[in-house]
PDB file of N, CA and C in Angstrom:
ATOM      1  N   GLU A   1     137.643  42.113 215.551  1.00 72.00           N
ATOM      2  CA  GLU A   1     138.145  43.138 215.551  1.00 72.00           C
ATOM      3  C   GLU A   1     139.459  43.033 215.436  1.00 72.00           C
ATOM      4  N   GLY A   2     140.048  42.708 216.336  1.00 78.00           N
ATOM      5  CA  GLY A   2     141.877  42.362 216.308  1.00 78.00           C
ATOM      6  C   GLY A   2     142.274  42.008 215.290  1.00 78.00           C
ATOM      7  N   ALA A   3     141.760  41.123 214.658  1.00 82.00           N
ATOM      8  CA  ALA A   3     142.070  40.131 213.225  1.00 82.00           C
ATOM      9  C   ALA A   3     141.986  41.185 212.161  1.00 82.00           C
ATOM     10  N   ILE A   4     141.095  41.987 212.247  1.00 81.00           N
ATOM     11  CA  ILE A   4     140.827  43.505 211.181  1.00 81.00           C
ATOM     12  C   ILE A   4     141.734  44.154 211.540  1.00 81.00           C
ATOM     13  N   TRP A   5     142.246  44.426 212.441  1.00 78.00           N
ATOM     14  CA  TRP A   5     142.973  45.602 212.739  1.00 78.00           C
ATOM     15  C   TRP A   5     144.611  44.998 212.255  1.00 78.00           C
ATOM     16  N   VAL A   6     144.775  43.982 212.666  1.00 79.00           N
ATOM     17  CA  VAL A   6     146.091  43.158 212.059  1.00 79.00           C
ATOM     18  C   VAL A   6     146.122  43.010 210.770  1.00 79.00           C
ATOM     19  N   ALA A   7     144.854  42.740 209.649  1.00 81.00           N
ATOM     20  CA  ALA A   7     144.846  42.649 208.553  1.00 81.00           C
ATOM     21  C   ALA A   7     145.425  44.020 207.964  1.00 81.00           C
ATOM     22  N   GLY A   8     144.790  45.169 208.535  1.00 81.00           N
ATOM     23  CA  GLY A   8     144.616  46.592 208.155  1.00 81.00           C
ATOM     24  C   GLY A   8     146.328  46.613 208.172  1.00 81.00           C
ATOM     25  N   GLN A   9     146.845  46.408 209.347  1.00 81.00           N
ATOM     26  CA  GLN A   9     148.175  46.684 209.501  1.00 81.00           C
ATOM     27  C   GLN A   9     149.124  45.793 208.487  1.00 81.00           C
ATOM     28  N   ILE A  10     148.927  44.668 208.150  1.00 81.00           N
ATOM     29  CA  ILE A  10     149.321  44.044 207.136  1.00 81.00           C
ATOM     30  C   ILE A  10     149.707  44.623 205.816  1.00 81.00           C
ATOM     31  N   LEU A  11     148.212  45.016 205.521  1.00 82.00           N
ATOM     32  CA  LEU A  11     147.989  45.715 204.427  1.00 82.00           C
ATOM     33  C   LEU A  11     148.659  47.115 204.320  1.00 82.00           C
ATOM     34  N   TRP A  12     148.269  47.833 205.162  1.00 82.00           N
ATOM     35  CA  TRP A  12     149.440  49.302 205.445  1.00 82.00           C
ATOM     36  C   TRP A  12     150.509  49.065 205.163  1.00 82.00           C
ATOM     37  N   SER A  13     151.180  48.020 205.397  1.00 86.00           N
ATOM     38  CA  SER A  13     152.585  47.530 205.695  1.00 86.00           C
ATOM     39  C   SER A  13     153.468  47.514 204.067  1.00 86.00           C
ATOM     40  N   GLY A  14     152.259  46.482 203.554  1.00 85.00           N
ATOM     41  CA  GLY A  14     152.490  46.111 202.262  1.00 85.00           C
ATOM     42  C   GLY A  14     152.364  47.400 201.138  1.00 85.00           C
ATOM     43  N   VAL A  15     151.545  48.319 201.591  1.00 86.00           N
ATOM     44  CA  VAL A  15     151.250  49.406 200.450  1.00 86.00           C
ATOM     45  C   VAL A  15     152.182  50.293 200.806  1.00 86.00           C
ATOM     46  N   SER A  16     152.626  50.644 202.041  1.00 88.00           N
ATOM     47  CA  SER A  16     153.847  51.464 202.348  1.00 88.00           C
ATOM     48  C   SER A  16     155.257  50.930 201.653  1.00 88.00           C
ATOM     49  N   GLN A  17     155.581  49.657 201.524  1.00 90.00           N
ATOM     50  CA  GLN A  17     156.674  49.061 201.114  1.00 90.00           C
ATOM     51  C   GLN A  17     156.443  49.313 199.562  1.00 90.00           C
ATOM     52  N   MET A  18     155.506  49.211 199.037  1.00 92.00           N
ATOM     53  CA  MET A  18     155.468  49.505 197.464  1.00 92.00           C
ATOM     54  C   MET A  18     155.412  50.825 196.903  1.00 92.00           C
ATOM     55  N   THR A  19     154.878  51.592 198.002  1.00 92.00           N
ATOM     56  CA  THR A  19     155.014  52.990 197.801  1.00 92.00           C
ATOM     57  C   THR A  19     156.331  53.598 197.477  1.00 92.00           C
ATOM     58  N   LYS A  20     157.393  52.855 198.659  1.00 93.00           N
ATOM     59  CA  LYS A  20     158.696  53.124 198.887  1.00 93.00           C
ATOM     60  C   LYS A  20     159.317  53.090 197.833  1.00 93.00           C
ATOM     61  N   GLN A  21     159.318  51.488 196.998  1.00 94.00           N
ATOM     62  CA  GLN A  21     159.494  50.977 195.867  1.00 94.00           C
ATOM     63  C   GLN A  21     159.229  51.860 194.856  1.00 94.00           C
ATOM     64  N   LEU A  22     158.125  52.370 194.695  1.00 95.00           N
ATOM     65  CA  LEU A  22     158.021  52.999 193.665  1.00 95.00           C
ATOM     66  C   LEU A  22     158.315  54.095 193.591  1.00 95.00           C
ATOM     67  N   GLU A  23     158.534  54.843 194.478  1.00 95.00           N
ATOM     68  CA  GLU A  23     159.146  56.276 194.944  1.00 95.00           C
ATOM     69  C   GLU A  23     160.990  56.065 194.856  1.00 95.00           C
ATOM     70  N   GLN A  24     161.462  55.047 194.719  1.00 95.00           N
ATOM     71  CA  GLN A  24     162.811  54.331 194.226  1.00 95.00           C
ATOM     72  C   GLN A  24     162.662  54.385 192.956  1.00 95.00           C
ATOM     73  N   GLN A  25     162.182  53.614 192.484  1.00 96.00           N
ATOM     74  CA  GLN A  25     161.908  53.279 190.703  1.00 96.00           C
ATOM     75  C   GLN A  25     162.166  54.742 190.249  1.00 96.00           C
ATOM     76  N   GLN A  26     160.915  55.776 190.570  1.00 96.00           N
ATOM     77  CA  GLN A  26     160.745  56.664 189.791  1.00 96.00           C
ATOM     78  C   GLN A  26     161.924  57.613 189.857  1.00 96.00           C
ATOM     79  N   HIS A  27     162.546  57.557 191.051  1.00 95.00           N
ATOM     80  CA  HIS A  27     163.754  58.297 191.228  1.00 95.00           C
ATOM     81  C   HIS A  27     164.919  57.752 190.242  1.00 95.00           C
ATOM     82  N   GLN A  28     165.180  56.395 190.348  1.00 96.00           N
ATOM     83  CA  GLN A  28     165.929  55.817 189.680  1.00 96.00           C
ATOM     84  C   GLN A  28     165.627  56.305 188.098  1.00 96.00           C
ATOM     85  N   LEU A  29     164.329  56.291 187.856  1.00 95.00           N
ATOM     86  CA  LEU A  29     163.983  56.594 186.438  1.00 95.00           C
ATOM     87  C   LEU A  29     164.048  58.091 185.580  1.00 95.00           C
ATOM     88  N   GLN A  30     163.882  58.655 186.785  1.00 95.00           N
ATOM     89  CA  GLN A  30     164.536  60.290 186.561  1.00 95.00           C
ATOM     90  C   GLN A  30     165.612  60.267 186.211  1.00 95.00           C
ATOM     91  N   HIS A  31     166.646  59.865 187.046  1.00 95.00           N
ATOM     92  CA  HIS A  31     167.808  59.948 186.756  1.00 95.00           C
ATOM     93  C   HIS A  31     168.335  59.488 185.644  1.00 95.00           C
ATOM     94  N   GLN A  32     167.848  58.073 185.432  1.00 95.00           N
ATOM     95  CA  GLN A  32     168.244  57.337 183.826  1.00 95.00           C
ATOM     96  C   GLN A  32     167.946  58.405 182.825  1.00 95.00           C
ATOM     97  N   LEU A  33     166.695  59.184 183.029  1.00 95.00           N
ATOM     98  CA  LEU A  33     165.959  60.174 181.668  1.00 95.00           C
ATOM     99  C   LEU A  33     167.030  61.418 181.705  1.00 95.00           C
ATOM    100  N   GLN A  34     167.337  61.761 182.961  1.00 95.00           N
ATOM    101  CA  GLN A  34     168.322  62.792 182.771  1.00 95.00           C
ATOM    102  C   GLN A  34     169.703  62.796 182.199  1.00 95.00           C
ATOM    103  N   ASP A  35     170.273  61.212 182.763  1.00 95.00           N
ATOM    104  CA  ASP A  35     171.373  60.962 181.786  1.00 95.00           C
ATOM    105  C   ASP A  35     171.326  60.742 180.450  1.00 95.00           C
ATOM    106  N   SER A  36     170.347  60.095 179.998  1.00 95.00           N
ATOM    107  CA  SER A  36     170.204  60.010 178.730  1.00 95.00           C
ATOM    108  C   SER A  36     169.747  61.395 177.701  1.00 95.00           C
ATOM    109  N   LEU A  37     169.079  62.183 178.459  1.00 95.00           N
ATOM    110  CA  LEU A  37     168.840  63.407 177.562  1.00 95.00           C
ATOM    111  C   LEU A  37     170.475  63.998 177.704  1.00 95.00           C
ATOM    112  N   GLN A  38     171.227  63.731 178.881  1.00 96.00           N
ATOM    113  CA  GLN A  38     172.422  64.579 178.965  1.00 96.00           C
ATOM    114  C   GLN A  38     173.353  64.023 177.661  1.00 96.00           C
ATOM    115  N   LEU A  39     173.153  63.010 177.900  1.00 95.00           N
ATOM    116  CA  LEU A  39     174.256  61.919 176.719  1.00 95.00           C
ATOM    117  C   LEU A  39     173.544  62.294 175.128  1.00 95.00           C
ATOM    118  N   GLU A  40     172.356  62.477 175.231  1.00 96.00           N
ATOM    119  CA  GLU A  40     171.828  63.007 173.959  1.00 96.00           C
ATOM    120  C   GLU A  40     172.114  64.436 173.571  1.00 96.00           C
ATOM    121  N   GLY A  41     172.502  65.220 174.668  1.00 95.00           N
ATOM    122  CA  GLY A  41     172.772  66.720 174.600  1.00 95.00           C
ATOM    123  C   GLY A  41     174.026  66.825 173.826  1.00 95.00           C
ATOM    124  N   THR A  42     174.925  65.936 174.337  1.00 95.00           N
ATOM    125  CA  THR A  42     176.521  65.745 174.221  1.00 95.00           C
ATOM    126  C   THR A  42     176.803  65.454 173.005  1.00 95.00           C
ATOM    127  N   ARG A  43     176.170  64.290 172.319  1.00 96.00           N
ATOM    128  CA  ARG A  43     175.971  63.967 171.127  1.00 96.00           C
ATOM    129  C   ARG A  43     175.852  64.737 170.351  1.00 96.00           C
ATOM    130  N   ARG A  44     174.618  65.383 170.145  1.00 95.00           N
ATOM    131  CA  ARG A  44     174.242  66.355 169.494  1.00 95.00           C
ATOM    132  C   ARG A  44     175.138  67.726 169.408  1.00 95.00           C
ATOM    133  N   CYS A  45     175.820  68.079 170.594  1.00 96.00           N
ATOM    134  CA  CYS A  45     176.951  68.773 170.509  1.00 96.00           C
ATOM    135  C   CYS A  45     177.945  68.695 169.757  1.00 96.00           C
ATOM    136  N   GLU A  46     178.055  67.012 169.807  1.00 97.00           N
ATOM    137  CA  GLU A  46     179.620  66.849 169.339  1.00 97.00           C
ATOM    138  C   GLU A  46     179.257  66.772 167.735  1.00 97.00           C
ATOM    139  N   ARG A  47     178.118  66.812 167.180  1.00 97.00           N
ATOM    140  CA  ARG A  47     177.673  66.388 165.899  1.00 97.00           C
ATOM    141  C   ARG A  47     177.895  67.960 165.340  1.00 97.00           C
ATOM    142  N   LEU A  48     177.055  68.769 165.986  1.00 96.00           N
ATOM    143  CA  LEU A  48     177.267  70.152 165.606  1.00 96.00           C
ATOM    144  C   LEU A  48     178.631  70.902 165.717  1.00 96.00           C
ATOM    145  N   GLN A  49     179.606  69.990 166.442  1.00 97.00           N
ATOM    146  CA  GLN A  49     181.021  71.025 166.501  1.00 97.00           C
ATOM    147  C   GLN A  49     181.778  70.207 165.142  1.00 97.00           C
ATOM    148  N   ARG A  50     181.139  69.132 164.745  1.00 97.00           N
ATOM    149  CA  ARG A  50     182.022  68.399 163.414  1.00 97.00           C
ATOM    150  C   ARG A  50     181.247  69.138 162.300  1.00 97.00           C
ATOM    151  N   ARG A  51     180.031  69.521 162.007  1.00 97.00           N
ATOM    152  CA  ARG A  51     179.587  70.076 160.989  1.00 97.00           C
ATOM    153  C   ARG A  51     180.167  71.377 161.043  1.00 97.00           C
ATOM    154  N   CYS A  52     180.659  72.115 162.380  1.00 97.00           N
ATOM    155  CA  CYS A  52     180.969  73.360 162.180  1.00 97.00           C
ATOM    156  C   CYS A  52     182.500  73.681 161.782  1.00 97.00           C
ATOM    157  N   ASP A  53     183.100  72.719 162.351  1.00 96.00           N
ATOM    158  CA  ASP A  53     184.513  72.176 161.909  1.00 96.00           C
ATOM    159  C   ASP A  53     184.547  72.185 160.139  1.00 96.00           C
ATOM    160  N   ALA A  54     183.957  71.359 159.734  1.00 97.00           N
ATOM    161  CA  ALA A  54     183.970  70.970 158.150  1.00 97.00           C
ATOM    162  C   ALA A  54     183.623  72.176 157.333  1.00 97.00           C
ATOM    163  N   MET A  55     182.244  73.204 157.958  1.00 97.00           N
ATOM    164  CA  MET A  55     182.329  74.416 157.606  1.00 97.00           C
ATOM    165  C   MET A  55     183.000  75.320 157.508  1.00 97.00           C
ATOM    166  N   HIS A  56     183.740  75.188 158.346  1.00 96.00           N
ATOM    167  CA  HIS A  56     185.233  76.246 158.858  1.00 96.00           C
ATOM    168  C   HIS A  56     186.356  75.650 157.571  1.00 96.00           C
ATOM    169  N   GLN A  57     186.455  74.684 158.028  1.00 96.00           N
ATOM    170  CA  GLN A  57     187.528  74.187 156.667  1.00 96.00           C
ATOM    171  C   GLN A  57     187.015  74.243 155.301  1.00 96.00           C
ATOM    172  N   LEU A  58     185.912  74.068 154.991  1.00 96.00           N
ATOM    173  CA  LEU A  58     185.447  74.646 153.735  1.00 96.00           C
ATOM    174  C   LEU A  58     185.770  76.123 153.180  1.00 96.00           C
ATOM    175  N   LEU A  59     185.587  76.982 154.197  1.00 96.00           N
ATOM    176  CA  LEU A  59     185.345  78.342 154.019  1.00 96.00           C
ATOM    177  C   LEU A  59     187.015  78.716 154.154  1.00 96.00           C
ATOM    178  N   GLU A  60     187.617  78.112 154.636  1.00 95.00           N
ATOM    179  CA  GLU A  60     189.300  78.363 154.534  1.00 95.00           C
ATOM    180  C   GLU A  60     189.686  78.102 153.122  1.00 95.00           C
ATOM    181  N   LYS A  61     189.533  76.839 152.570  1.00 95.00           N
ATOM    182  CA  LYS A  61     189.505  76.462 151.327  1.00 95.00           C
ATOM    183  C   LYS A  61     189.044  77.605 150.348  1.00 95.00           C
ATOM    184  N   ARG A  62     187.894  78.266 150.306  1.00 94.00           N
ATOM    185  CA  ARG A  62     187.206  79.201 149.799  1.00 94.00           C
ATOM    186  C   ARG A  62     187.917  80.311 149.505  1.00 94.00           C
ATOM    187  N   GLN A  63     188.364  80.696 151.067  1.00 94.00           N
ATOM    188  CA  GLN A  63     189.080  81.897 151.057  1.00 94.00           C
ATOM    189  C   GLN A  63     190.320  82.066 150.321  1.00 94.00           C
ATOM    190  N   GLN A  64     190.904  81.004 150.498  1.00 94.00           N
ATOM    191  CA  GLN A  64     192.434  80.729 149.285  1.00 94.00           C
ATOM    192  C   GLN A  64     191.889  80.628 148.193  1.00 94.00           C
ATOM    193  N   ALA A  65     191.209  79.904 147.652  1.00 92.00           N
ATOM    194  CA  ALA A  65     190.751  80.242 146.081  1.00 92.00           C
ATOM    195  C   ALA A  65     190.406  81.363 146.060  1.00 92.00           C
ATOM    196  N   CYS A  66     189.545  82.423 146.422  1.00 92.00           N
ATOM    197  CA  CYS A  66     189.538  83.711 146.291  1.00 92.00           C
ATOM    198  C   CYS A  66     190.747  84.449 146.321  1.00 92.00           C
ATOM    199  N   GLU A  67     191.639  84.365 147.255  1.00 90.00           N
ATOM    200  CA  GLU A  67     192.713  85.023 147.325  1.00 90.00           C
ATOM    201  C   GLU A  67     193.532  84.803 145.946  1.00 90.00           C
ATOM    202  N   HIS A  68     193.598  83.295 145.786  1.00 90.00           N
ATOM    203  CA  HIS A  68     194.704  83.038 144.455  1.00 90.00           C
ATOM    204  C   HIS A  68     194.046  83.765 143.484  1.00 90.00           C
ATOM    205  N   TRP A  69     192.847  83.672 142.829  1.00 87.00           N
ATOM    206  CA  TRP A  69     192.125  84.736 141.732  1.00 87.00           C
ATOM    207  C   TRP A  69     192.390  85.645 142.315  1.00 87.00           C
ATOM    208  N   ARG A  70     192.152  86.819 143.079  1.00 84.00           N
ATOM    209  CA  ARG A  70     192.626  88.140 143.553  1.00 84.00           C
ATOM    210  C   ARG A  70     194.103  88.231 142.755  1.00 84.00           C
ATOM    211  N   GLN A  71     194.723  87.472 143.627  1.00 86.00           N
ATOM    212  CA  GLN A  71     196.295  87.697 143.311  1.00 86.00           C
ATOM    213  C   GLN A  71     196.657  87.838 141.852  1.00 86.00           C
ATOM    214  N   ARG A  72     196.058  86.797 141.088  1.00 82.00           N
ATOM    215  CA  ARG A  72     196.193  86.272 139.507  1.00 82.00           C
ATOM    216  C   ARG A  72     195.493  87.437 138.752  1.00 82.00           C
ATOM    217  N   GLY A  73     194.008  88.162 139.630  1.00 80.00           N
ATOM    218  CA  GLY A  73     194.132  89.289 138.541  1.00 80.00           C
ATOM    219  C   GLY A  73     194.702  90.407 138.776  1.00 80.00           C
ATOM    220  N   LEU A  74     195.146  90.434 140.457  1.00 76.00           N
ATOM    221  CA  LEU A  74     196.215  91.708 140.166  1.00 76.00           C
ATOM    222  C   LEU A  74     197.095  91.732 139.534  1.00 76.00           C
ATOM    223  N   SER A  75     197.863  90.578 139.375  1.00 78.00           N
ATOM    224  CA  SER A  75     199.089  90.514 138.710  1.00 78.00           C
ATOM    225  C   SER A  75     198.935  90.417 137.096  1.00 78.00           C
ATOM    226  N   ARG A  76     197.560  90.127 136.678  1.00 72.00           N
ATOM    227  CA  ARG A  76     197.418  89.987 135.125  1.00 72.00           C
ATOM    228  C   ARG A  76     197.061  91.706 134.829  1.00 72.00           C
ATOM    229  N   SER A  77     196.439  92.514 135.799  1.00 69.00           N
ATOM    230  CA  SER A  77     196.143  93.750 135.610  1.00 69.00           C
ATOM    231  C   SER A  77     197.610  94.544 135.312  1.00 69.00           C
ATOM    232  N   SER A  78     198.536  94.085 136.327  1.00 67.00           N
ATOM    233  CA  SER A  78     199.902  95.232 136.168  1.00 67.00           C
ATOM    234  C   SER A  78     200.634  94.693 135.013  1.00 67.00           C
ATOM    235  N   SER A  79     200.456  93.256 134.612  1.00 66.00           N
ATOM    236  CA  SER A  79     201.007  93.012 133.505  1.00 66.00           C
ATOM    237  C   SER A  79     200.590  93.302 132.397  1.00 66.00           C
ATOM    238  N   ASP A  80     199.116  93.604 132.302  1.00 65.00           N
ATOM    239  CA  ASP A  80     198.342  94.591 130.896  1.00 65.00           C
ATOM    240  C   ASP A  80     198.697  95.730 131.002  1.00 65.00           C
ATOM    241  N   SER A  81     198.945  96.224 132.152  1.00 67.00           N
ATOM    242  CA  SER A  81     199.237  97.391 132.111  1.00 67.00           C
ATOM    243  C   SER A  81     200.853  97.804 131.716  1.00 67.00           C
ATOM    244  N   ALA A  82     201.440  96.843 132.023  1.00 65.00           N
ATOM    245  CA  ALA A  82     203.005  96.767 131.716  1.00 65.00           C
ATOM    246  C   ALA A  82     202.905  96.350 130.276  1.00 65.00           C
ATOM    247  N   LEU A  83     202.219  95.762 129.235  1.00 66.00           N
ATOM    248  CA  LEU A  83     202.116  95.698 128.027  1.00 66.00           C
ATOM    249  C   LEU A  83     201.774  96.810 127.666  1.00 66.00           C
ATOM    250  N   HIS A  84     200.692  97.302 128.045  1.00 70.00           N
ATOM    251  CA  HIS A  84     200.126  98.480 127.223  1.00 70.00           C
ATOM    252  C   HIS A  84     201.365  99.598 127.158  1.00 70.00           C
ATOM    253  N   ARG A  85     201.515 100.003 128.382  1.00 73.00           N
ATOM    254  CA  ARG A  85     202.920 100.881 128.329  1.00 73.00           C
ATOM    255  C   ARG A  85     204.006 100.326 127.372  1.00 73.00           C
ATOM    256  N   ALA A  86     204.145  99.211 127.078  1.00 73.00           N
ATOM    257  CA  ALA A  86     205.157  98.762 126.173  1.00 73.00           C
ATOM    258  C   ALA A  86     205.068  99.047 125.060  1.00 73.00           C
ATOM    259  N   SER A  87     203.608  98.883 124.663  1.00 77.00           N
ATOM    260  CA  SER A  87     203.057  99.087 123.156  1.00 77.00           C
ATOM    261  C   SER A  87     203.062 100.469 123.253  1.00 77.00           C
ATOM    262  N   GLN A  88     202.543 101.395 123.871  1.00 77.00           N
ATOM    263  CA  GLN A  88     202.495 102.766 123.724  1.00 77.00           C
ATOM    264  C   GLN A  88     203.886 103.573 123.492  1.00 77.00           C
ATOM    265  N   GLU A  89     205.020 102.855 124.228  1.00 78.00           N
ATOM    266  CA  GLU A  89     206.497 103.219 123.862  1.00 78.00           C
ATOM    267  C   GLU A  89     206.924 102.786 122.444  1.00 78.00           C
ATOM    268  N   GLN A  90     206.415 101.734 121.885  1.00 78.00           N
ATOM    269  CA  GLN A  90     206.762 101.255 120.466  1.00 78.00           C
ATOM    270  C   GLN A  90     206.250 102.087 119.775  1.00 78.00           C
ATOM    271  N   THR A  91     204.710 102.183 119.900  1.00 77.00           N
ATOM    272  CA  THR A  91     204.227 103.168 119.016  1.00 77.00           C
ATOM    273  C   THR A  91     204.861 104.742 119.158  1.00 77.00           C
ATOM    274  N   ARG A  92     205.182 104.862 119.922  1.00 76.00           N
ATOM    275  CA  ARG A  92     205.725 106.621 120.073  1.00 76.00           C
ATOM    276  C   ARG A  92     207.373 106.397 119.246  1.00 76.00           C
ATOM    277  N   HIS A  93     207.710 105.253 119.371  1.00 75.00           N
ATOM    278  CA  HIS A  93     209.256 105.158 118.842  1.00 75.00           C
ATOM    279  C   HIS A  93     209.175 104.981 117.494  1.00 75.00           C
ATOM    280  N   ARG A  94     208.100 104.388 116.850  1.00 74.00           N
ATOM    281  CA  ARG A  94     207.786 104.493 115.513  1.00 74.00           C
ATOM    282  C   ARG A  94     207.600 105.909 114.867  1.00 74.00           C
ATOM    283  N   ARG A  95     206.834 106.540 115.496  1.00 73.00           N
ATOM    284  CA  ARG A  95     206.316 108.161 115.306  1.00 73.00           C
ATOM    285  C   ARG A  95     207.443 108.775 115.220  1.00 73.00           C
ATOM    286  N   GLN A  96     208.577 108.288 116.150  1.00 74.00           N
ATOM    287  CA  GLN A  96     209.520 109.397 116.421  1.00 74.00           C
ATOM    288  C   GLN A  96     210.325 109.171 114.827  1.00 74.00           C
ATOM    289  N   SER A  97     210.619 107.522 114.739  1.00 71.00           N
ATOM    290  CA  SER A  97     211.044 107.344 113.857  1.00 71.00           C
ATOM    291  C   SER A  97     210.765 107.570 112.255  1.00 71.00           C
ATOM    292  N   LYS A  98     209.415 107.914 112.200  1.00 69.00           N
ATOM    293  CA  LYS A  98     209.034 107.974 110.843  1.00 69.00           C
ATOM    294  C   LYS A  98     209.035 109.640 110.667  1.00 69.00           C
ATOM    295  N   VAL A  99     209.534 110.596 112.045  1.00 63.00           N
ATOM    296  CA  VAL A  99     209.362 111.829 111.613  1.00 63.00           C
ATOM    297  C   VAL A  99     210.901 112.192 111.785  1.00 63.00           C
ATOM    298  N   ASP A 100     211.711 111.447 111.836  1.00 60.00           N
ATOM    299  CA  ASP A 100     213.153 111.448 111.784  1.00 60.00           C
ATOM    300  C   ASP A 100     213.956 111.076 110.415  1.00 60.00           C
TER     301      ASP A 100
END
């Protein structure tokens, strides 16, 4: 019986050590998983930030192009209006010349 008790203690000691080792490994794996997930989250965030920056730059370029065309349209409209006024003035002068 004493030998069985000793064998049981040795077996229990071995199981206890293996359990501690498994718990340590599990703890290490959990930390590695958390680190890995955090790193992946950081990388994804960086990729999204780069896409956002690129989209913002594109929007700024498009806004500048729109502003250019808007200004061009405004200046053209005012020059067309000036041409129209000049044409009306010439027509009025011709009519007055004919009347005189």
